[in-house]
PDB file of C-alpha atoms in Angstrom:
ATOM      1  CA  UNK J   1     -15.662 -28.796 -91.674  1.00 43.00           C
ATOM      2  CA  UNK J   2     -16.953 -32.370 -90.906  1.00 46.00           C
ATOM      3  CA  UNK J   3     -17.952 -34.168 -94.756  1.00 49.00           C
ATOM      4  CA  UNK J   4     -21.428 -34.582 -94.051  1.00 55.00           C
ATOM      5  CA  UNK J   5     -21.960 -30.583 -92.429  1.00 62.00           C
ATOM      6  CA  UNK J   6     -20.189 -29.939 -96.209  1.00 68.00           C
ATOM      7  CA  UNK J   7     -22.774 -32.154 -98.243  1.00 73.00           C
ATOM      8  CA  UNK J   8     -25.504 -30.311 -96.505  1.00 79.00           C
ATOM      9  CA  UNK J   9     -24.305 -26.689 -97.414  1.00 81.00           C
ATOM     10  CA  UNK J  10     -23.490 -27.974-101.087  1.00 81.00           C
ATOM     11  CA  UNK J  11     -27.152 -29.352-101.064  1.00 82.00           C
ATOM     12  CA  UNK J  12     -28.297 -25.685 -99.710  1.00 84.00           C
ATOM     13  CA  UNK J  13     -25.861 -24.027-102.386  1.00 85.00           C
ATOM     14  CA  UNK J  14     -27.206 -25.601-104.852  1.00 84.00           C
ATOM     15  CA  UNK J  15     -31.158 -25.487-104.002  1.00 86.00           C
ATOM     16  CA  UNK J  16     -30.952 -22.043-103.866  1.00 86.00           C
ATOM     17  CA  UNK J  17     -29.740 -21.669-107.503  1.00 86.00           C
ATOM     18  CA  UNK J  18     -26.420 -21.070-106.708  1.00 87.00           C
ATOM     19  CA  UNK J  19     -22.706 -22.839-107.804  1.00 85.00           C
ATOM     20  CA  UNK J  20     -19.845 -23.881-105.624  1.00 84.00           C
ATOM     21  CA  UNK J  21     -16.190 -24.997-105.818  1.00 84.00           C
ATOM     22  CA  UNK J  22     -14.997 -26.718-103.003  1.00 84.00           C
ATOM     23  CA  UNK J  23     -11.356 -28.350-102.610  1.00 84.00           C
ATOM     24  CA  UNK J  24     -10.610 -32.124-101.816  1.00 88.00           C
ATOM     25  CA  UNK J  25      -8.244 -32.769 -99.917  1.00 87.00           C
ATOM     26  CA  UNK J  26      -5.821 -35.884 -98.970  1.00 88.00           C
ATOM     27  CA  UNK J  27      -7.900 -36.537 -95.822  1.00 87.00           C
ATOM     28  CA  UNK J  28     -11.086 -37.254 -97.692  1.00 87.00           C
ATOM     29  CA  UNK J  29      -9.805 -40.597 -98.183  1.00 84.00           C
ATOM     30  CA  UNK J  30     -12.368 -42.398-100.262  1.00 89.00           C
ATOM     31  CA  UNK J  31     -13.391 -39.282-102.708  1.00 90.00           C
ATOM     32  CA  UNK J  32      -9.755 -38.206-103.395  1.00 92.00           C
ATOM     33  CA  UNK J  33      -8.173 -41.713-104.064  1.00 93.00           C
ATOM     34  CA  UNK J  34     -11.776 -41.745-106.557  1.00 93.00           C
ATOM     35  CA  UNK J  35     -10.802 -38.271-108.082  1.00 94.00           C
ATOM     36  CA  UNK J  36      -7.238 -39.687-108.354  1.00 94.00           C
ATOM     37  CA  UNK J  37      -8.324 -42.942-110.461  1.00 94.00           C
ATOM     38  CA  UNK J  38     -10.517 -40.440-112.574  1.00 94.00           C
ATOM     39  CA  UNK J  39      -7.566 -38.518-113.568  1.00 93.00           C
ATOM     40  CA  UNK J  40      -5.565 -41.459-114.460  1.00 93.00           C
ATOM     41  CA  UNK J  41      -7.415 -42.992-116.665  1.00 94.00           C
ATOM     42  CA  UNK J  42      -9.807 -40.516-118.144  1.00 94.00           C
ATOM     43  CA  UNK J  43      -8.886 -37.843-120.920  1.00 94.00           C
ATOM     44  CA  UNK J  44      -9.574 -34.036-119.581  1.00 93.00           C
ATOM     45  CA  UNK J  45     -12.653 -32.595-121.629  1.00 91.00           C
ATOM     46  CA  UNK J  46     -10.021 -29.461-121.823  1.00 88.00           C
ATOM     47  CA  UNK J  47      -7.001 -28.467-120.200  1.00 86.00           C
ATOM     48  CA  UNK J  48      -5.640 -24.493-120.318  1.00 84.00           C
ATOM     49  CA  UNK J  49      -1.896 -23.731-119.279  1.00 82.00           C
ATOM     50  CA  UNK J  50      -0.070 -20.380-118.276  1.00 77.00           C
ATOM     51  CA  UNK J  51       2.922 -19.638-119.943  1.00 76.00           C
ATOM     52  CA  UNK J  52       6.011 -19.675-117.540  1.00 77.00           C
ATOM     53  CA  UNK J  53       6.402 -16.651-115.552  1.00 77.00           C
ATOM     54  CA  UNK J  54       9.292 -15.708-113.880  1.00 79.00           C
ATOM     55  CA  UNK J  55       8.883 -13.640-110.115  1.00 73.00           C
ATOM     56  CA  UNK J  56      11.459 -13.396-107.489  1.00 72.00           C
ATOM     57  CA  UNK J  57      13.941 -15.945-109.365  1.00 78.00           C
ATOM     58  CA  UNK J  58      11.691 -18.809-109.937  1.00 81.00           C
ATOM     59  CA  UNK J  59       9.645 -19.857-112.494  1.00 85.00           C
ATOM     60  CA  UNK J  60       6.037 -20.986-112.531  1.00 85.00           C
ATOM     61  CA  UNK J  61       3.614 -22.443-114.627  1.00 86.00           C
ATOM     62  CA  UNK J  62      -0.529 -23.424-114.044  1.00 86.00           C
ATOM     63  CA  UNK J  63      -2.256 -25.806-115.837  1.00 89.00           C
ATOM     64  CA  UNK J  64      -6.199 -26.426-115.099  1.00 90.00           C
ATOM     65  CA  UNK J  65      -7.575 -29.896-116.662  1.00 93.00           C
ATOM     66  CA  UNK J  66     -11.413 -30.381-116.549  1.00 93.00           C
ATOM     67  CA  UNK J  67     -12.967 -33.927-116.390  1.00 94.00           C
ATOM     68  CA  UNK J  68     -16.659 -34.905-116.646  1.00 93.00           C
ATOM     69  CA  UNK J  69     -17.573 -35.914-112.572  1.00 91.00           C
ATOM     70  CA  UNK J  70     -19.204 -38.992-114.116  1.00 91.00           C
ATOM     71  CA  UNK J  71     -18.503 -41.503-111.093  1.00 86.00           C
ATOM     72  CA  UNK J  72     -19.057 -39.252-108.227  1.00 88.00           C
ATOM     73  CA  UNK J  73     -21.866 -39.925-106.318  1.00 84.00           C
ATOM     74  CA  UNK J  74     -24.673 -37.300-107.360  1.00 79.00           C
ATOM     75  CA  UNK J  75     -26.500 -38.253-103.929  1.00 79.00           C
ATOM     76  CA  UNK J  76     -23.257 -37.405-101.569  1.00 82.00           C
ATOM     77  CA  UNK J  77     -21.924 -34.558-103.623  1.00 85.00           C
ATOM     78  CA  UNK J  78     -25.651 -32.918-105.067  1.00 84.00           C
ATOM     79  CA  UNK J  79     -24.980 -31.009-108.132  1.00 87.00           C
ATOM     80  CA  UNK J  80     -21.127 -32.038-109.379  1.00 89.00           C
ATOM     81  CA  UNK J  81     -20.315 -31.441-112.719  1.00 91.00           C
ATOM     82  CA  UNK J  82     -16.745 -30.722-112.760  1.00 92.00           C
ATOM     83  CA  UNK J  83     -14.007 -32.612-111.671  1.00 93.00           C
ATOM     84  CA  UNK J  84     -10.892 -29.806-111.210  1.00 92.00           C
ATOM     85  CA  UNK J  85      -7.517 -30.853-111.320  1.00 93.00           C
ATOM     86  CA  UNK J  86      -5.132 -27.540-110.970  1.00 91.00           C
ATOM     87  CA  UNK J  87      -1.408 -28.488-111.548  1.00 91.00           C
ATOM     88  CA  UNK J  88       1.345 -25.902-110.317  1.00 88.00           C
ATOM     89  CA  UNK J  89       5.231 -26.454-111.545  1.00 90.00           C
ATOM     90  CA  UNK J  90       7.614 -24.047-109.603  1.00 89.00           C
ATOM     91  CA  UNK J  91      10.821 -24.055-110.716  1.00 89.00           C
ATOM     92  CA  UNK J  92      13.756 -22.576-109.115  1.00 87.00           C
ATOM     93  CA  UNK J  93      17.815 -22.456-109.473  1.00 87.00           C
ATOM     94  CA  UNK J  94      17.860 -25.478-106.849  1.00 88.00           C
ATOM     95  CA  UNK J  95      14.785 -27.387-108.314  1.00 91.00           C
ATOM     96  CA  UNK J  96      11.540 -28.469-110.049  1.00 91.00           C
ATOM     97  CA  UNK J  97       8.624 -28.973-107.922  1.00 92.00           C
ATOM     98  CA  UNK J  98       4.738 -30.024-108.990  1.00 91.00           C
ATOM     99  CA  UNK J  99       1.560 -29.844-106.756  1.00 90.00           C
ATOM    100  CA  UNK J 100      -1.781 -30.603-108.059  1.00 92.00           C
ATOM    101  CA  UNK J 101      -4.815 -29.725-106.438  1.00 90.00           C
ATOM    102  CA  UNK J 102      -8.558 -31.219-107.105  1.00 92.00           C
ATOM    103  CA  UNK J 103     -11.600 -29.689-106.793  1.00 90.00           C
ATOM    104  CA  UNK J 104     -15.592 -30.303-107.568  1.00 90.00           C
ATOM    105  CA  UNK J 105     -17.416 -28.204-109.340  1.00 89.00           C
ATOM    106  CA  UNK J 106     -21.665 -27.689-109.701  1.00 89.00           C
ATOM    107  CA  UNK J 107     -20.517 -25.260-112.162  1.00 85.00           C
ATOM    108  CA  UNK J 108     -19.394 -26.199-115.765  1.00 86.00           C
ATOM    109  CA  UNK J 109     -17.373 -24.053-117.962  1.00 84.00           C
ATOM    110  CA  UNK J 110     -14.213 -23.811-119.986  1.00 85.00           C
ATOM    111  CA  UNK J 111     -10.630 -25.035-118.837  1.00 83.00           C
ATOM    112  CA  UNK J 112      -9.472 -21.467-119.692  1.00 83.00           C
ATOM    113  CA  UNK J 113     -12.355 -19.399-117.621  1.00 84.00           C
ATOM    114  CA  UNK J 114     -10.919 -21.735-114.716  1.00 80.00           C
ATOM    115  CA  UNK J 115      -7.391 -20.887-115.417  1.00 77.00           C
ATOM    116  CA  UNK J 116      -8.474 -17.164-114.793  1.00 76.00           C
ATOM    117  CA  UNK J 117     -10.678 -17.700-111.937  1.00 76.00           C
ATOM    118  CA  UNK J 118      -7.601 -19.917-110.238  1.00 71.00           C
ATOM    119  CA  UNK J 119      -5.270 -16.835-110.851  1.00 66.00           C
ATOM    120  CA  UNK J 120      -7.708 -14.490-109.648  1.00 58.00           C
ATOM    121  CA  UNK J 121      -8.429 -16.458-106.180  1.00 54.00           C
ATOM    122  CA  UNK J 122      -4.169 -16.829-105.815  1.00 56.00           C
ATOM    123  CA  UNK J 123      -4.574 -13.158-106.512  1.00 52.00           C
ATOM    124  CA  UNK J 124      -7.114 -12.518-103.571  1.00 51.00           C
ATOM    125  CA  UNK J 125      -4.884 -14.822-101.597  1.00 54.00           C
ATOM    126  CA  UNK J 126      -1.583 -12.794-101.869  1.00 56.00           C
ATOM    127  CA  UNK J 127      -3.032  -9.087-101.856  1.00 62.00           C
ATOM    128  CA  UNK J 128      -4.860 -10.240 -98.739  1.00 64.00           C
ATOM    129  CA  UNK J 129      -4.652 -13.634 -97.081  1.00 63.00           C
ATOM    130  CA  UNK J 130      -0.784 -13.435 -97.147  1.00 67.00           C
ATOM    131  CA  UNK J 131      -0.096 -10.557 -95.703  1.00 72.00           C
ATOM    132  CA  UNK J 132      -3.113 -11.065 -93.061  1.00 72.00           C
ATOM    133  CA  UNK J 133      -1.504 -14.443 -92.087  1.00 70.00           C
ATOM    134  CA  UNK J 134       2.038 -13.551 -92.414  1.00 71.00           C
ATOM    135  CA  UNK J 135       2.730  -9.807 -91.557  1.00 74.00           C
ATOM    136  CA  UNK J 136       0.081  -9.575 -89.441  1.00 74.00           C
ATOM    137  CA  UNK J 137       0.415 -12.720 -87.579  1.00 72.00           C
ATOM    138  CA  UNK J 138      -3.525 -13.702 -88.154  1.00 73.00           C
ATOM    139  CA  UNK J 139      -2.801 -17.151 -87.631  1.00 71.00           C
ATOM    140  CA  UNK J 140      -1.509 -16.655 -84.400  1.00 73.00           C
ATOM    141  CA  UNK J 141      -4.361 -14.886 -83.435  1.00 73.00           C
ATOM    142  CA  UNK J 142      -6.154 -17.095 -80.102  1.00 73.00           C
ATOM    143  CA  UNK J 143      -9.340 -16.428 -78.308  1.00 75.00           C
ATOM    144  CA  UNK J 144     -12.308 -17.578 -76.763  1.00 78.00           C
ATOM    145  CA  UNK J 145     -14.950 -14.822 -78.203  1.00 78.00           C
ATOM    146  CA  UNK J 146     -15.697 -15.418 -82.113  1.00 78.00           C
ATOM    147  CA  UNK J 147     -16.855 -11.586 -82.266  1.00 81.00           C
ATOM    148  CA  UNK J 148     -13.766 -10.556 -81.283  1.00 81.00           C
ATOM    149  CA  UNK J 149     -11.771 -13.075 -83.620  1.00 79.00           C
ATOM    150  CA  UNK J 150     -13.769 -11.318 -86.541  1.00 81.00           C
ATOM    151  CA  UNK J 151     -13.341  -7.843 -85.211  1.00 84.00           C
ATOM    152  CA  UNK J 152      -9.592  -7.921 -85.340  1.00 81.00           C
ATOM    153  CA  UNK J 153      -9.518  -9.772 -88.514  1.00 80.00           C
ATOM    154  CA  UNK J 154     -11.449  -6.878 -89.361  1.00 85.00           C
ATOM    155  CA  UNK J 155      -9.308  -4.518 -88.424  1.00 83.00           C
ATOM    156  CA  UNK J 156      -6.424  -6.333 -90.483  1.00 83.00           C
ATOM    157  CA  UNK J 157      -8.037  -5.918 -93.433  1.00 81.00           C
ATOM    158  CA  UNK J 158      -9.329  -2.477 -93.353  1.00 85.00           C
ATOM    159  CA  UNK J 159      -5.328  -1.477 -92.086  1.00 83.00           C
ATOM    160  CA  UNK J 160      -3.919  -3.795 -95.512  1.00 80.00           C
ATOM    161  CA  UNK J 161      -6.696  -1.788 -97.667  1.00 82.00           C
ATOM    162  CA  UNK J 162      -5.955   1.887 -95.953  1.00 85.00           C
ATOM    163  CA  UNK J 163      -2.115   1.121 -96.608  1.00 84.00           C
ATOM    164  CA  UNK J 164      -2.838   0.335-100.473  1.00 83.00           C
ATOM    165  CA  UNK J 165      -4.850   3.669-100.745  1.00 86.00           C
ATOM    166  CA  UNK J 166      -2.258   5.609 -99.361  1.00 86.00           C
ATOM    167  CA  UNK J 167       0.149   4.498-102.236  1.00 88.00           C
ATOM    168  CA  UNK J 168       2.092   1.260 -99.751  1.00 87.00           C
ATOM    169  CA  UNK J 169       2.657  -1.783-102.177  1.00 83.00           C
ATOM    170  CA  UNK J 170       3.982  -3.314 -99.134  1.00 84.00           C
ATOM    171  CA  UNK J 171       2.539  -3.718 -95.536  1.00 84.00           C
ATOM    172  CA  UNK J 172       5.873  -4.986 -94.063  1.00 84.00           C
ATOM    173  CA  UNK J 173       7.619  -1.907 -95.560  1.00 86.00           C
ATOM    174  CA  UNK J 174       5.112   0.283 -94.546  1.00 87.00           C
ATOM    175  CA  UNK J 175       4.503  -1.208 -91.039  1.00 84.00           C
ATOM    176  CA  UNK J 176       8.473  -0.344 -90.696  1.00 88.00           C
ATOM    177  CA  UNK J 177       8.340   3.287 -91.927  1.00 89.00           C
ATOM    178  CA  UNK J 178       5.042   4.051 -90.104  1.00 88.00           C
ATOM    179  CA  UNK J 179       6.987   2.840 -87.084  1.00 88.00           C
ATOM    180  CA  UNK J 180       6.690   5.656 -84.248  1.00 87.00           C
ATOM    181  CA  UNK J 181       5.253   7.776 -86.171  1.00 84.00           C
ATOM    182  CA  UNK J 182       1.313   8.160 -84.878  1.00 86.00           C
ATOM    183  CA  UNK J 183       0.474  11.709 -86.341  1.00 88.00           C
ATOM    184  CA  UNK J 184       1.350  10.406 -89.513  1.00 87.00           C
ATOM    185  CA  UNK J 185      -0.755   6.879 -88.968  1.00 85.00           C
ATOM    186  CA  UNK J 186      -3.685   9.332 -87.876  1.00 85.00           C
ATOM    187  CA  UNK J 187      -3.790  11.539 -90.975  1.00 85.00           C
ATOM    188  CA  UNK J 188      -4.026   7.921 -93.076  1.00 82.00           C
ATOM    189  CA  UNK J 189      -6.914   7.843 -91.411  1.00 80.00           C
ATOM    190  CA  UNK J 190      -8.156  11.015 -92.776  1.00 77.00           C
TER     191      UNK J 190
END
């Protein structure tokens, strides 16, 4: 999405009473280096951590920070209250890895309701997105007719959701023992 197409639906967000979080990213230059120097040399209004939790051999901790967006231009970025900055550690046998991530906010709140919201869109992200992009090769997906894009995207979700109902914690194992075997595929269906 071009910056200034953005602006106007954060404008339209937030004249119809609405909030919004929206990620910056590296390639919006001038606001992230300005997000960056906030961060550096401002104190967080709160900050909210995860305890380490270890999955699949690794270890991982989140911590959310929440700074005042005092220096962002209220006439480019209409309604900002929040600057977000979202810290991940990873740690693994090999090694120790941090990524931050900012975001703006129109919405303010507590560093620890963030925390929670942050888990619950990584959440969304790996019951859904993941195995959309990944098992089911969404990303690969090519073609000229947007209805068709968001029919078989569709599809993918309604197949990840009818696989969780039917007791499947995992579409790749269930894609393999479903293999072949269409009666059985039809009576999910049922």
């Amino acid at each position: 999405m071009r910056f200034t197409r953005k602006k106007k639906t954060l404008s339209l967000i937030v004249e119809g009473g609405n909030d919004y979080v929206v990620a910056v990213k590296e390639n919006q230059g001038k606001l992230y280096r300005q997000i960056e120097t906030i961060i550096r040399y401002r104190q967080p209004r709160q900050t909210a951590s995860t305890p380490f939790e270890c999955h699949h051999g690794r270890q991982e901790q989140r911590r959310v920070s929440v700074y005042s967006a005092q220096g962002i231009d209220p006439q480019r970025w209409q309604g900002t209250k929040t600057i977000l900055c979202v810290e991940r550690r990873r740690c693994t046998p090999d090694k120790c890895s941090i990524h931050r991530a900012y975001y703006l906010s129109s919405l303010a709140t507590t560093a620890r309701l963030w925390n929670n919201m942050v888990r619950g869109h990584w959440s969304i992200e790996n019951q859904l997105h993941w195995p959309k992009d990944v098992v089911l090769h969404e990303d690969e997906t090519y073609g000229r007719n947007p209805n068709a894009l968001l029919n078989a995207s569709l599809f993918r979700s309604i197949t990840i959701n009818l696989l969780r109902l039917n007791g499947f914690k995992s579409v790749t194992s269930a894609l393999r023992e479903l293999a072949n075997q269409v009666e059985r595929i039809f009576r999910l269906l049922q």
